[in-house]
PDB file of C-alpha atoms in Angstrom:
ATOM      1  CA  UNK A   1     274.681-197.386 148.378  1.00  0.00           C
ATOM      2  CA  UNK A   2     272.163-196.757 145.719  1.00  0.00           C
ATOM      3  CA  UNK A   3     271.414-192.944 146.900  1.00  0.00           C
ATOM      4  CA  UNK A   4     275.067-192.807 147.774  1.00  0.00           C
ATOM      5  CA  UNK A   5     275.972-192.973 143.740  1.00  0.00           C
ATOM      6  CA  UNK A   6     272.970-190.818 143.107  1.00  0.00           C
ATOM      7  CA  UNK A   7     273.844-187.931 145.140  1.00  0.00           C
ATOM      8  CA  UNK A   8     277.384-187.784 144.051  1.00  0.00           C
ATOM      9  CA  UNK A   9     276.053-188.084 140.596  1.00  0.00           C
ATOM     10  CA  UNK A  10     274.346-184.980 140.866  1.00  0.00           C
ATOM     11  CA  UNK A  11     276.876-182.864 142.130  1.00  0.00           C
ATOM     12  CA  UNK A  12     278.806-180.053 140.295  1.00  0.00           C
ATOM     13  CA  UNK A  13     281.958-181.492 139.196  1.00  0.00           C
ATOM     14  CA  UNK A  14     284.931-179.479 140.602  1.00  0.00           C
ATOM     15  CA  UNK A  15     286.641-177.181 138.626  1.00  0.00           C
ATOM     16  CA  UNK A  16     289.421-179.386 137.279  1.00  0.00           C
ATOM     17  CA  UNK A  17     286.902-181.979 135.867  1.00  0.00           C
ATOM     18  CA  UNK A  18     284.920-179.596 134.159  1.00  0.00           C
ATOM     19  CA  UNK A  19     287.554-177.630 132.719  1.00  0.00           C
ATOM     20  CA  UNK A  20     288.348-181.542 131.424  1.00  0.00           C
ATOM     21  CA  UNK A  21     284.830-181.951 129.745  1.00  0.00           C
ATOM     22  CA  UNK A  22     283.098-183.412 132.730  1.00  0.00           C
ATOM     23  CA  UNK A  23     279.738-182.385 133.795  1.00  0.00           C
ATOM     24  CA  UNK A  24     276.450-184.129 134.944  1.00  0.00           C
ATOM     25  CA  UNK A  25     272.804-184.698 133.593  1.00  0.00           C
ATOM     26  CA  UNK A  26     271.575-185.513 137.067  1.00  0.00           C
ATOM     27  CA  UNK A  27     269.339-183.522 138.772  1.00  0.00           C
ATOM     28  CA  UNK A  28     269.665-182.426 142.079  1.00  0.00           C
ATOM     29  CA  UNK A  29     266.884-183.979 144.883  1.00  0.00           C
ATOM     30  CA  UNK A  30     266.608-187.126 142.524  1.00  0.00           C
ATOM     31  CA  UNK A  31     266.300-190.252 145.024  1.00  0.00           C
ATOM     32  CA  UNK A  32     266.079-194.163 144.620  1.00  0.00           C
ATOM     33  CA  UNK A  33     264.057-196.134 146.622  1.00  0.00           C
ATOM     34  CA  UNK A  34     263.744-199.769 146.965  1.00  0.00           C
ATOM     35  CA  UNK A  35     260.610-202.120 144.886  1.00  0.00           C
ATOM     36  CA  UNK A  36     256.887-202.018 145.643  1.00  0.00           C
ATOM     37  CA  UNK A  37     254.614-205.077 146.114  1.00  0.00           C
ATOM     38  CA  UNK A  38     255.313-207.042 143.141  1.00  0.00           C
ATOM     39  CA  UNK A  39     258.526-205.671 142.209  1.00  0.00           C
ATOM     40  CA  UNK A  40     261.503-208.486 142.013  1.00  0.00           C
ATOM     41  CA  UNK A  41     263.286-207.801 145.707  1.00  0.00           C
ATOM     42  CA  UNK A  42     266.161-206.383 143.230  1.00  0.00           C
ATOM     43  CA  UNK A  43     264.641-203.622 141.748  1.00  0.00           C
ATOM     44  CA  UNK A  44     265.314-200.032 141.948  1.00  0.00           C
ATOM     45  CA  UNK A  45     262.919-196.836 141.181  1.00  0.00           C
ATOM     46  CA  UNK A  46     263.755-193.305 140.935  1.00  0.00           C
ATOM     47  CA  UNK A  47     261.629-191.080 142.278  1.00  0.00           C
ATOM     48  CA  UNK A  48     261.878-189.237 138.852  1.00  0.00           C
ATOM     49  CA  UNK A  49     260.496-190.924 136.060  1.00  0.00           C
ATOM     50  CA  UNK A  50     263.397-192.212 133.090  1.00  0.00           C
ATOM     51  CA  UNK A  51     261.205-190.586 130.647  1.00  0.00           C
ATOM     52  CA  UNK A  52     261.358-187.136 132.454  1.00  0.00           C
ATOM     53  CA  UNK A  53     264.959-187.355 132.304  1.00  0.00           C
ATOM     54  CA  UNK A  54     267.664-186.535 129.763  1.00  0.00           C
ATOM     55  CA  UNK A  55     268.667-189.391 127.834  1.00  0.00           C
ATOM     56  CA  UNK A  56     272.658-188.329 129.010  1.00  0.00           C
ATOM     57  CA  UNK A  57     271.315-188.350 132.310  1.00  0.00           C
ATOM     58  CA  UNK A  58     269.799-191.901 132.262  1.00  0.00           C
ATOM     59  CA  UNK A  59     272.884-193.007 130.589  1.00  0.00           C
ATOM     60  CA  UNK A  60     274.911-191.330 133.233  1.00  0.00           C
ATOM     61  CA  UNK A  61     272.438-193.528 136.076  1.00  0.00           C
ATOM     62  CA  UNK A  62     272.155-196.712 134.348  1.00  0.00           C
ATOM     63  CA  UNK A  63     275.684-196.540 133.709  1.00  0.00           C
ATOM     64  CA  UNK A  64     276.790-196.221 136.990  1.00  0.00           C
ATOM     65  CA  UNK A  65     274.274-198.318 138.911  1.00  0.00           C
ATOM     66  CA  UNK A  66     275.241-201.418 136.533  1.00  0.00           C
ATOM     67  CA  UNK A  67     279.090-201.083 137.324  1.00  0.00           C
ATOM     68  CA  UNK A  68     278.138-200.919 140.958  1.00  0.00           C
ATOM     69  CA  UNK A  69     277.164-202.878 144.056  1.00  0.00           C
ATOM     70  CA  UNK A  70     273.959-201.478 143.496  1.00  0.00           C
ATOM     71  CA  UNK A  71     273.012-203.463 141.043  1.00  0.00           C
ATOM     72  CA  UNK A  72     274.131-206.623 143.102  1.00  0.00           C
ATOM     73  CA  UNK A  73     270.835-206.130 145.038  1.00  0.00           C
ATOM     74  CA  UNK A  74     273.626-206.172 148.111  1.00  0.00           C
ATOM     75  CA  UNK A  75     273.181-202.673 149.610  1.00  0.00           C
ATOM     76  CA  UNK A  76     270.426-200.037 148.924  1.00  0.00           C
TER      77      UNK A  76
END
């Protein structure tokens, strides 16, 4: 679900949304994997690091994944 909400995050909005004001700070190829040795069995890691990214992009992730059943831990 995780990579799901990622992937469509990085797409081009259509037309109508952007002529609305909508566009995306996600890059393209960005994936999410699932916690290393040690990590709570929760966690989630980008393959890009937050700091790398633009702060409307991390908003644009964290803002998604915590309205989502990706954050549940239910579905990666």
């Amino acid at each position: 679900m995780a990579q799901g909400l990622l992937d469509e995050l990085s797409r081009k909005p259509p037309a109508a949304e952007q002529q609305a004001g909508y566009s995306t700070r996600v890059r393209s190829g960005t994936a999410v994997t699932g916690p290393r040795s040690g990590d709570p069995e929760d966690t989630l890691r980008l393959s890009t690091a937050p700091g790398s990214l633009t702060a409307a992009g991390l908003a644009q992730i964290v803002c998604t994944f915590s309205d989502s059943a990706a954050a549940e831990g239910t579905d990666r």
